Each structure stands twice: as C-alpha cells, then as structure tokens.
Short mmCIF file of N, CA and C and ligand atoms in Angstrom, two decimals:
data_model
loop_
_atom_site.label_atom_id
_atom_site.label_comp_id
_atom_site.label_asym_id
_atom_site.label_seq_id
_atom_site.Cartn_x
_atom_site.Cartn_y
_atom_site.Cartn_z
N VAL A 1 -54.73 49.47 -28.30
CA VAL A 1 -55.45 48.37 -28.92
C VAL A 1 -56.93 48.74 -29.13
N GLN A 2 -57.51 48.25 -30.20
CA GLN A 2 -58.88 48.67 -30.57
C GLN A 2 -59.95 48.04 -29.69
N GLU A 3 -61.09 48.75 -29.59
CA GLU A 3 -62.26 48.18 -28.90
C GLU A 3 -63.50 48.45 -29.73
N THR A 4 -64.45 47.54 -29.63
CA THR A 4 -65.69 47.71 -30.39
C THR A 4 -66.89 47.36 -29.53
N TYR A 5 -68.01 48.00 -29.85
CA TYR A 5 -69.25 47.72 -29.13
C TYR A 5 -70.11 46.78 -29.98
N ILE A 6 -70.38 45.61 -29.43
CA ILE A 6 -71.23 44.61 -30.09
C ILE A 6 -72.49 44.45 -29.25
N MET A 7 -73.62 44.36 -29.92
CA MET A 7 -74.87 44.22 -29.17
C MET A 7 -75.78 43.19 -29.84
N VAL A 8 -76.22 42.22 -29.07
CA VAL A 8 -77.26 41.31 -29.55
C VAL A 8 -78.58 42.06 -29.42
N LYS A 9 -79.26 42.26 -30.54
CA LYS A 9 -80.51 43.02 -30.56
C LYS A 9 -81.64 42.17 -29.97
N PRO A 10 -82.80 42.78 -29.67
CA PRO A 10 -83.88 42.04 -28.98
C PRO A 10 -84.30 40.75 -29.69
N ASP A 11 -84.27 40.74 -31.03
CA ASP A 11 -84.64 39.51 -31.76
C ASP A 11 -83.63 38.39 -31.52
N GLY A 12 -82.36 38.74 -31.40
CA GLY A 12 -81.32 37.74 -31.13
C GLY A 12 -81.52 37.08 -29.78
N LEU A 13 -81.90 37.90 -28.78
CA LEU A 13 -82.17 37.36 -27.45
C LEU A 13 -83.42 36.48 -27.48
N GLN A 14 -84.50 36.98 -28.09
CA GLN A 14 -85.77 36.23 -28.15
C GLN A 14 -85.60 34.91 -28.89
N ARG A 15 -84.72 34.89 -29.89
CA ARG A 15 -84.54 33.69 -30.70
C ARG A 15 -83.49 32.73 -30.12
N GLY A 16 -82.96 33.05 -28.97
CA GLY A 16 -82.03 32.13 -28.31
C GLY A 16 -80.67 32.08 -28.97
N LEU A 17 -80.23 33.21 -29.54
CA LEU A 17 -78.97 33.22 -30.29
C LEU A 17 -77.80 33.86 -29.53
N VAL A 18 -78.03 34.21 -28.26
CA VAL A 18 -77.00 34.94 -27.51
C VAL A 18 -75.70 34.15 -27.43
N GLY A 19 -75.80 32.89 -27.02
CA GLY A 19 -74.60 32.05 -26.87
C GLY A 19 -73.86 31.90 -28.19
N GLU A 20 -74.61 31.62 -29.24
CA GLU A 20 -74.05 31.46 -30.58
C GLU A 20 -73.28 32.72 -31.02
N ILE A 21 -73.87 33.88 -30.77
CA ILE A 21 -73.25 35.14 -31.22
C ILE A 21 -71.99 35.44 -30.40
N ILE A 22 -72.08 35.30 -29.09
CA ILE A 22 -70.90 35.52 -28.24
C ILE A 22 -69.78 34.57 -28.67
N SER A 23 -70.18 33.34 -28.95
CA SER A 23 -69.23 32.30 -29.30
C SER A 23 -68.40 32.63 -30.54
N ARG A 24 -69.03 33.28 -31.52
CA ARG A 24 -68.30 33.63 -32.76
C ARG A 24 -67.10 34.54 -32.47
N PHE A 25 -67.33 35.54 -31.61
CA PHE A 25 -66.25 36.49 -31.28
C PHE A 25 -65.23 35.85 -30.34
N GLU A 26 -65.73 35.03 -29.44
CA GLU A 26 -64.87 34.35 -28.48
C GLU A 26 -63.91 33.40 -29.20
N LYS A 27 -64.48 32.58 -30.11
CA LYS A 27 -63.67 31.60 -30.83
C LYS A 27 -62.66 32.26 -31.76
N LYS A 28 -63.05 33.41 -32.32
CA LYS A 28 -62.14 34.13 -33.21
C LYS A 28 -60.86 34.51 -32.49
N GLY A 29 -60.98 34.85 -31.20
CA GLY A 29 -59.80 35.20 -30.41
C GLY A 29 -59.81 36.61 -29.86
N PHE A 30 -60.98 37.28 -29.93
CA PHE A 30 -61.05 38.60 -29.32
C PHE A 30 -61.32 38.48 -27.83
N LYS A 31 -61.09 39.57 -27.12
CA LYS A 31 -61.21 39.56 -25.66
C LYS A 31 -62.46 40.30 -25.21
N LEU A 32 -63.31 39.62 -24.46
CA LEU A 32 -64.53 40.22 -23.92
C LEU A 32 -64.15 41.06 -22.70
N THR A 33 -64.51 42.35 -22.71
CA THR A 33 -64.19 43.20 -21.56
C THR A 33 -65.42 43.79 -20.88
N GLY A 34 -66.60 43.57 -21.49
CA GLY A 34 -67.84 44.06 -20.89
C GLY A 34 -69.01 43.22 -21.38
N LEU A 35 -69.97 42.94 -20.50
CA LEU A 35 -71.11 42.09 -20.86
C LEU A 35 -72.29 42.31 -19.92
N LYS A 36 -73.44 42.67 -20.49
CA LYS A 36 -74.63 42.78 -19.63
C LYS A 36 -75.92 42.67 -20.45
N LEU A 37 -76.97 42.20 -19.75
CA LEU A 37 -78.32 42.16 -20.30
C LEU A 37 -78.99 43.46 -19.87
N PHE A 38 -79.67 44.14 -20.80
CA PHE A 38 -80.07 45.51 -20.52
C PHE A 38 -81.32 45.91 -21.30
N GLN A 39 -82.30 46.48 -20.64
CA GLN A 39 -83.46 47.06 -21.36
C GLN A 39 -83.11 48.50 -21.71
N CYS A 40 -82.94 48.76 -22.98
CA CYS A 40 -82.48 50.06 -23.45
C CYS A 40 -83.60 51.11 -23.43
N PRO A 41 -83.39 52.24 -22.75
CA PRO A 41 -84.37 53.32 -22.80
C PRO A 41 -84.36 53.99 -24.18
N LYS A 42 -85.50 54.57 -24.56
CA LYS A 42 -85.66 55.19 -25.88
C LYS A 42 -84.56 56.23 -26.15
N GLN A 43 -84.28 57.03 -25.14
CA GLN A 43 -83.30 58.11 -25.29
C GLN A 43 -81.91 57.59 -25.66
N LEU A 44 -81.52 56.49 -25.04
CA LEU A 44 -80.21 55.91 -25.33
C LEU A 44 -80.17 55.33 -26.75
N ALA A 45 -81.26 54.68 -27.15
CA ALA A 45 -81.33 54.13 -28.51
C ALA A 45 -81.20 55.25 -29.53
N GLU A 46 -81.85 56.38 -29.26
CA GLU A 46 -81.80 57.52 -30.18
C GLU A 46 -80.40 58.12 -30.25
N GLU A 47 -79.73 58.17 -29.11
CA GLU A 47 -78.36 58.69 -29.07
C GLU A 47 -77.41 57.74 -29.81
N HIS A 48 -77.58 56.46 -29.58
CA HIS A 48 -76.73 55.44 -30.22
C HIS A 48 -76.83 55.53 -31.75
N TYR A 49 -78.05 55.65 -32.26
CA TYR A 49 -78.28 55.68 -33.71
C TYR A 49 -78.51 57.10 -34.24
N LYS A 50 -77.93 58.11 -33.57
CA LYS A 50 -78.22 59.51 -33.92
C LYS A 50 -77.89 59.86 -35.37
N ASP A 51 -76.89 59.20 -35.96
CA ASP A 51 -76.51 59.48 -37.35
C ASP A 51 -77.62 59.08 -38.33
N LEU A 52 -78.56 58.27 -37.88
CA LEU A 52 -79.63 57.77 -38.77
C LEU A 52 -80.96 58.49 -38.53
N LYS A 53 -80.90 59.54 -37.72
CA LYS A 53 -82.12 60.26 -37.30
C LYS A 53 -82.99 60.68 -38.48
N ALA A 54 -82.40 61.06 -39.60
CA ALA A 54 -83.16 61.57 -40.76
C ALA A 54 -83.75 60.45 -41.62
N LYS A 55 -83.36 59.22 -41.36
CA LYS A 55 -83.83 58.10 -42.21
C LYS A 55 -85.31 57.80 -41.95
N PRO A 56 -86.01 57.39 -42.99
CA PRO A 56 -87.44 57.08 -42.83
C PRO A 56 -87.70 55.93 -41.85
N PHE A 57 -86.73 55.01 -41.73
CA PHE A 57 -86.93 53.84 -40.86
C PHE A 57 -86.53 54.11 -39.40
N PHE A 58 -86.07 55.35 -39.09
CA PHE A 58 -85.56 55.65 -37.75
C PHE A 58 -86.56 55.31 -36.62
N PRO A 59 -87.82 55.74 -36.72
CA PRO A 59 -88.77 55.41 -35.63
C PRO A 59 -88.93 53.90 -35.44
N LYS A 60 -88.97 53.15 -36.54
CA LYS A 60 -89.09 51.69 -36.44
C LYS A 60 -87.84 51.08 -35.83
N LEU A 61 -86.68 51.65 -36.18
CA LEU A 61 -85.41 51.18 -35.63
C LEU A 61 -85.37 51.35 -34.10
N ILE A 62 -85.83 52.51 -33.62
CA ILE A 62 -85.84 52.78 -32.18
C ILE A 62 -86.83 51.84 -31.47
N GLU A 63 -87.98 51.62 -32.11
CA GLU A 63 -88.98 50.70 -31.57
C GLU A 63 -88.40 49.29 -31.45
N TYR A 64 -87.69 48.88 -32.49
CA TYR A 64 -87.04 47.55 -32.55
C TYR A 64 -86.01 47.39 -31.42
N ILE A 65 -85.13 48.35 -31.31
CA ILE A 65 -84.02 48.22 -30.35
C ILE A 65 -84.52 48.29 -28.90
N THR A 66 -85.66 48.98 -28.67
CA THR A 66 -86.18 49.09 -27.31
C THR A 66 -87.30 48.09 -27.03
N SER A 67 -87.56 47.17 -27.99
CA SER A 67 -88.71 46.26 -27.87
C SER A 67 -88.50 45.15 -26.83
N GLY A 68 -87.28 44.99 -26.35
CA GLY A 68 -86.98 43.98 -25.34
C GLY A 68 -85.53 44.14 -24.95
N PRO A 69 -85.05 43.35 -23.98
CA PRO A 69 -83.66 43.49 -23.55
C PRO A 69 -82.67 43.19 -24.68
N VAL A 70 -81.52 43.83 -24.60
CA VAL A 70 -80.41 43.57 -25.52
C VAL A 70 -79.24 43.04 -24.69
N VAL A 71 -78.26 42.43 -25.36
CA VAL A 71 -77.04 42.01 -24.68
C VAL A 71 -75.90 42.91 -25.16
N CYS A 72 -75.39 43.71 -24.23
CA CYS A 72 -74.34 44.68 -24.54
C CYS A 72 -72.98 44.05 -24.31
N MET A 73 -72.07 44.24 -25.27
CA MET A 73 -70.73 43.67 -25.13
C MET A 73 -69.66 44.66 -25.57
N ALA A 74 -68.54 44.65 -24.86
CA ALA A 74 -67.35 45.35 -25.30
C ALA A 74 -66.30 44.29 -25.62
N TRP A 75 -65.71 44.37 -26.81
CA TRP A 75 -64.68 43.43 -27.23
C TRP A 75 -63.42 44.19 -27.60
N GLU A 76 -62.28 43.60 -27.32
CA GLU A 76 -61.00 44.25 -27.54
C GLU A 76 -60.09 43.36 -28.38
N GLY A 77 -59.25 43.98 -29.20
CA GLY A 77 -58.27 43.22 -29.97
C GLY A 77 -57.70 44.03 -31.11
N VAL A 78 -56.57 43.61 -31.62
CA VAL A 78 -55.97 44.27 -32.78
C VAL A 78 -56.94 44.11 -33.96
N GLY A 79 -57.34 45.22 -34.56
CA GLY A 79 -58.21 45.17 -35.74
C GLY A 79 -59.61 44.69 -35.47
N VAL A 80 -60.05 44.75 -34.21
CA VAL A 80 -61.35 44.15 -33.85
C VAL A 80 -62.55 44.83 -34.52
N VAL A 81 -62.46 46.14 -34.78
CA VAL A 81 -63.63 46.86 -35.32
C VAL A 81 -64.01 46.32 -36.70
N ALA A 82 -63.08 46.33 -37.63
CA ALA A 82 -63.38 45.87 -39.00
C ALA A 82 -63.63 44.37 -39.02
N SER A 83 -62.86 43.62 -38.23
CA SER A 83 -63.02 42.17 -38.21
C SER A 83 -64.40 41.78 -37.68
N ALA A 84 -64.87 42.46 -36.65
CA ALA A 84 -66.20 42.16 -36.10
C ALA A 84 -67.28 42.45 -37.14
N ARG A 85 -67.12 43.53 -37.90
CA ARG A 85 -68.09 43.85 -38.96
C ARG A 85 -68.12 42.73 -40.00
N LYS A 86 -66.93 42.17 -40.29
CA LYS A 86 -66.87 41.05 -41.25
C LYS A 86 -67.55 39.81 -40.69
N LEU A 87 -67.32 39.53 -39.41
CA LEU A 87 -67.95 38.37 -38.77
C LEU A 87 -69.47 38.55 -38.75
N ILE A 88 -69.93 39.79 -38.60
CA ILE A 88 -71.37 40.09 -38.54
C ILE A 88 -72.01 39.98 -39.92
N GLY A 89 -71.33 40.48 -40.94
CA GLY A 89 -71.90 40.49 -42.30
C GLY A 89 -72.63 41.79 -42.60
N VAL A 90 -72.99 42.00 -43.88
CA VAL A 90 -73.60 43.28 -44.29
C VAL A 90 -75.00 43.44 -43.68
N THR A 91 -75.49 44.68 -43.74
CA THR A 91 -76.73 45.07 -43.05
C THR A 91 -77.93 44.18 -43.42
N ASN A 92 -78.10 43.93 -44.73
CA ASN A 92 -79.23 43.09 -45.17
C ASN A 92 -78.84 41.61 -45.09
N PRO A 93 -79.46 40.87 -44.19
CA PRO A 93 -79.07 39.46 -43.98
C PRO A 93 -79.21 38.59 -45.23
N LEU A 94 -80.09 38.98 -46.16
CA LEU A 94 -80.23 38.19 -47.39
C LEU A 94 -79.02 38.36 -48.29
N GLN A 95 -78.30 39.47 -48.12
CA GLN A 95 -77.09 39.70 -48.90
C GLN A 95 -75.82 39.31 -48.13
N ALA A 96 -75.96 39.07 -46.86
CA ALA A 96 -74.80 38.72 -46.03
C ALA A 96 -74.28 37.33 -46.42
N GLU A 97 -72.97 37.20 -46.48
CA GLU A 97 -72.34 35.94 -46.87
C GLU A 97 -72.65 34.83 -45.85
N PRO A 98 -72.87 33.61 -46.36
CA PRO A 98 -72.93 32.47 -45.44
C PRO A 98 -71.62 32.42 -44.64
N GLY A 99 -71.72 32.04 -43.39
CA GLY A 99 -70.53 32.05 -42.54
C GLY A 99 -70.50 33.27 -41.65
N THR A 100 -71.22 34.32 -42.05
CA THR A 100 -71.34 35.49 -41.17
C THR A 100 -72.55 35.29 -40.25
N ILE A 101 -72.61 36.07 -39.19
CA ILE A 101 -73.72 35.92 -38.24
C ILE A 101 -75.05 36.23 -38.93
N ARG A 102 -75.12 37.38 -39.61
CA ARG A 102 -76.37 37.72 -40.29
C ARG A 102 -76.66 36.78 -41.46
N GLY A 103 -75.62 36.38 -42.17
CA GLY A 103 -75.79 35.46 -43.30
C GLY A 103 -76.30 34.10 -42.86
N ASP A 104 -75.92 33.67 -41.69
CA ASP A 104 -76.32 32.35 -41.19
C ASP A 104 -77.63 32.38 -40.41
N LEU A 105 -77.92 33.52 -39.75
CA LEU A 105 -78.96 33.48 -38.71
C LEU A 105 -80.13 34.46 -38.90
N ALA A 106 -80.16 35.21 -39.99
CA ALA A 106 -81.23 36.22 -40.12
C ALA A 106 -81.70 36.36 -41.56
N VAL A 107 -82.89 36.97 -41.75
CA VAL A 107 -83.48 37.09 -43.10
C VAL A 107 -83.91 38.51 -43.47
N GLN A 108 -83.91 39.45 -42.51
CA GLN A 108 -84.42 40.78 -42.83
C GLN A 108 -83.62 41.89 -42.14
N THR A 109 -83.43 43.00 -42.86
CA THR A 109 -82.66 44.14 -42.34
C THR A 109 -83.21 44.63 -41.01
N GLY A 110 -84.53 44.68 -40.88
CA GLY A 110 -85.16 45.17 -39.66
C GLY A 110 -85.14 44.18 -38.51
N ARG A 111 -84.54 43.01 -38.75
CA ARG A 111 -84.37 41.98 -37.70
C ARG A 111 -83.03 41.30 -37.92
N ASN A 112 -81.96 42.11 -37.87
CA ASN A 112 -80.64 41.56 -38.23
C ASN A 112 -79.76 41.19 -37.04
N VAL A 113 -80.36 40.92 -35.96
CA VAL A 113 -79.86 40.25 -34.73
C VAL A 113 -78.66 40.84 -33.98
N VAL A 114 -77.83 41.63 -34.65
CA VAL A 114 -76.63 42.08 -33.95
C VAL A 114 -76.15 43.42 -34.48
N HIS A 115 -75.53 44.19 -33.61
CA HIS A 115 -74.91 45.46 -33.98
C HIS A 115 -73.41 45.39 -33.77
N GLY A 116 -72.66 46.09 -34.63
CA GLY A 116 -71.22 46.26 -34.42
C GLY A 116 -70.79 47.66 -34.80
N SER A 117 -69.94 48.29 -34.00
CA SER A 117 -69.44 49.64 -34.28
C SER A 117 -68.79 49.69 -35.66
N ASP A 118 -68.95 50.85 -36.35
CA ASP A 118 -68.44 50.94 -37.72
C ASP A 118 -67.09 51.64 -37.84
N SER A 119 -66.52 52.12 -36.74
CA SER A 119 -65.18 52.73 -36.75
C SER A 119 -64.60 52.66 -35.35
N PRO A 120 -63.27 52.77 -35.22
CA PRO A 120 -62.65 52.78 -33.89
C PRO A 120 -63.19 53.92 -33.02
N GLU A 121 -63.45 55.08 -33.64
CA GLU A 121 -63.99 56.23 -32.90
C GLU A 121 -65.38 55.89 -32.35
N ASN A 122 -66.21 55.29 -33.18
CA ASN A 122 -67.55 54.91 -32.72
C ASN A 122 -67.49 53.76 -31.72
N GLY A 123 -66.50 52.90 -31.83
CA GLY A 123 -66.31 51.84 -30.84
C GLY A 123 -66.13 52.45 -29.45
N LYS A 124 -65.25 53.41 -29.35
CA LYS A 124 -65.00 54.12 -28.08
C LYS A 124 -66.25 54.85 -27.61
N ARG A 125 -66.87 55.58 -28.54
CA ARG A 125 -68.06 56.38 -28.22
C ARG A 125 -69.19 55.48 -27.69
N GLU A 126 -69.41 54.36 -28.37
CA GLU A 126 -70.53 53.50 -28.01
C GLU A 126 -70.28 52.75 -26.70
N ILE A 127 -69.05 52.32 -26.45
CA ILE A 127 -68.74 51.65 -25.18
C ILE A 127 -68.97 52.62 -24.02
N ALA A 128 -68.56 53.88 -24.22
CA ALA A 128 -68.77 54.90 -23.18
C ALA A 128 -70.26 55.20 -22.99
N LEU A 129 -71.02 55.03 -24.06
CA LEU A 129 -72.46 55.31 -24.02
C LEU A 129 -73.24 54.20 -23.29
N TRP A 130 -72.85 52.96 -23.51
CA TRP A 130 -73.62 51.80 -23.02
C TRP A 130 -73.09 51.24 -21.71
N PHE A 131 -71.83 51.54 -21.37
CA PHE A 131 -71.24 50.99 -20.15
C PHE A 131 -70.74 52.11 -19.25
N THR A 132 -70.78 51.85 -17.94
CA THR A 132 -70.07 52.72 -17.01
C THR A 132 -68.64 52.19 -16.92
N GLU A 133 -67.73 53.00 -16.43
CA GLU A 133 -66.32 52.61 -16.41
C GLU A 133 -66.09 51.34 -15.59
N ASP A 134 -66.81 51.22 -14.47
CA ASP A 134 -66.60 50.06 -13.59
C ASP A 134 -67.21 48.77 -14.15
N GLU A 135 -67.95 48.88 -15.23
CA GLU A 135 -68.50 47.67 -15.87
C GLU A 135 -67.51 47.06 -16.88
N ILE A 136 -66.44 47.77 -17.16
CA ILE A 136 -65.43 47.27 -18.10
C ILE A 136 -64.30 46.62 -17.29
N CYS A 137 -63.96 45.39 -17.65
CA CYS A 137 -62.99 44.59 -16.91
C CYS A 137 -61.75 44.34 -17.73
N GLN A 138 -60.61 44.69 -17.19
CA GLN A 138 -59.36 44.35 -17.87
C GLN A 138 -58.80 43.05 -17.32
N TRP A 139 -58.39 42.16 -18.19
CA TRP A 139 -57.86 40.86 -17.76
C TRP A 139 -56.95 40.33 -18.84
N THR A 140 -56.10 39.38 -18.49
CA THR A 140 -55.18 38.79 -19.46
C THR A 140 -55.60 37.37 -19.76
N PRO A 141 -56.07 37.11 -20.99
CA PRO A 141 -56.47 35.75 -21.35
C PRO A 141 -55.28 34.81 -21.30
N ALA A 142 -55.49 33.62 -20.74
CA ALA A 142 -54.41 32.63 -20.63
C ALA A 142 -53.91 32.20 -22.01
N GLN A 143 -54.79 32.31 -23.02
CA GLN A 143 -54.42 31.84 -24.35
C GLN A 143 -53.62 32.87 -25.17
N ALA A 144 -53.37 34.04 -24.59
CA ALA A 144 -52.73 35.13 -25.34
C ALA A 144 -51.50 34.70 -26.16
N PRO A 145 -50.54 33.98 -25.55
CA PRO A 145 -49.35 33.61 -26.33
C PRO A 145 -49.64 32.61 -27.44
N TRP A 146 -50.82 31.97 -27.42
CA TRP A 146 -51.18 30.99 -28.45
C TRP A 146 -52.00 31.62 -29.57
N LEU A 147 -52.38 32.89 -29.38
CA LEU A 147 -53.16 33.60 -30.39
C LEU A 147 -52.29 34.49 -31.26
N ARG A 148 -51.24 35.07 -30.67
CA ARG A 148 -50.38 36.01 -31.36
C ARG A 148 -48.95 35.69 -31.06
N GLU A 149 -48.09 35.70 -32.11
CA GLU A 149 -46.66 35.40 -31.91
C GLU A 149 -45.95 36.57 -31.25
P1 GTP B 1 -75.68 48.28 -36.99
O1 GTP B 1 -74.53 47.39 -36.70
O2 GTP B 1 -76.93 47.93 -36.23
O3 GTP B 1 -75.32 49.75 -36.86
O4 GTP B 1 -76.05 47.99 -38.53
P2 GTP B 1 -75.26 48.46 -39.84
O5 GTP B 1 -74.07 49.29 -39.46
O6 GTP B 1 -75.04 47.26 -40.67
O7 GTP B 1 -76.34 49.36 -40.57
P3 GTP B 1 -76.71 50.92 -40.30
O8 GTP B 1 -75.84 51.48 -39.24
O9 GTP B 1 -76.77 51.59 -41.62
O10 GTP B 1 -78.21 50.78 -39.76
C1 GTP B 1 -78.45 50.51 -38.40
C2 GTP B 1 -79.60 49.54 -38.29
O11 GTP B 1 -80.79 50.16 -38.75
C3 GTP B 1 -79.49 48.30 -39.16
O12 GTP B 1 -78.72 47.27 -38.58
C4 GTP B 1 -80.94 47.85 -39.26
O13 GTP B 1 -81.37 47.19 -38.08
C5 GTP B 1 -81.63 49.20 -39.35
N1 GTP B 1 -81.85 49.57 -40.75
C6 GTP B 1 -80.94 50.04 -41.64
N2 GTP B 1 -81.48 50.25 -42.84
C7 GTP B 1 -82.78 49.90 -42.71
C8 GTP B 1 -83.90 49.87 -43.59
O14 GTP B 1 -83.80 50.24 -44.77
N3 GTP B 1 -85.10 49.45 -43.07
C9 GTP B 1 -85.24 49.04 -41.77
N4 GTP B 1 -86.43 48.63 -41.32
N5 GTP B 1 -84.21 49.06 -40.92
C10 GTP B 1 -83.01 49.46 -41.37
MG1 MG B 2 -74.20 50.92 -38.13
#
C-alpha cells in the first residue's frame, strides 16, 4: 500500500491552518501513520528539495522551509500519493482549484502552506528522511470496512 510525506510548511503553522490541513486528509479516508512538530535544520531542507538545487529560488525555498517549525506527516492508503497532490492543488495557489488546500488557503507560490510527495518512490524516500522508524505507527482504523468494500 502507498505512503506519502505531507508537511505543513512554516506559514501554515503560523497561520493556524494545521488542524484544517490534517482534517482534509483525515476526512478523505487516508490513514495517518506519523505526525510531529519539528524545526527543520538547513541540511535536511536541502536534502529534501535536492532536485531543485539548480533553481534560482532554491536559497529562498530553504530559508522558507527552515524559517519556523513544520508539521511532518506520513499518510498511507491506496493511491494516496496522487490523491494527496490533488487535494493539495497545483504549486501556484492562484492557479490552484477552489476546493484544494492551496486553492482555498494560499495566494503565493513561495507561501503555499503544504508539501506533498510527487511519486511513490519519493513518498518512501521522504518518510525515511523526516522520520525515524519508531516514529511511524501501524494501526487499524475502526472505519476501515466503511471506507472500502
Ligand atoms: P512541494 O509539494 O513543496 O514539493 O511543491 P510542488 O511539488 O508543488 O512544487 P515543486 O516541487 O516544483 O517546488 C517545491 C516548492 O518550491 C514549491 O512548493 C514552492 O514552495 C517552491 N517554489 C517552486 N517554484 C517556485 C518559484 O518559482 N518561486 C518561489 N519563490 N518558490 C518556488
Ligand atoms: Mg515537489
């Protein structure tokens, strides 16, 4: 079953949107397996976004992600990676559809409140990067038979 790394960025925490963001994934029916508030060191932010190292906005991106605590989450479910990206909306919040997190709650790419892994491989990679093994909890949601036939 798929897993994805979702993170409320520092602006999401500062703006009081943590509950709202967690709620979107929770209500959808995905399973939360990891959750923590965390001040990200520069090195980890650089490793997380290493594919963007050559971009002109990279230094600003690292400054943004390390500017305050983030909320790290691991979510599990069939098709969770692509579905979470849909729930989040496209990178630029002004272009993100209403009903998505970015479409409803943000106005600028450099303050787009939430991160979601872009592939199952990156979901695994990022969860291993941000969490230790003992921080991931396996459990069976009581609602499981009511979510899937
Ligand atoms: P993440 O879920 O955070 O990975 O966003 P994404 O997958 O929608 O976009 P991408 O991976 O291409 O970029 C990562 C993050 O870098 C974005 O979410 C933005 O916060 C930031 N970013 C991307 N493009 C720009 C840009 O042109 N300017 C600025 N200031 N930030 C950008
Ligand atoms: Mg990305």
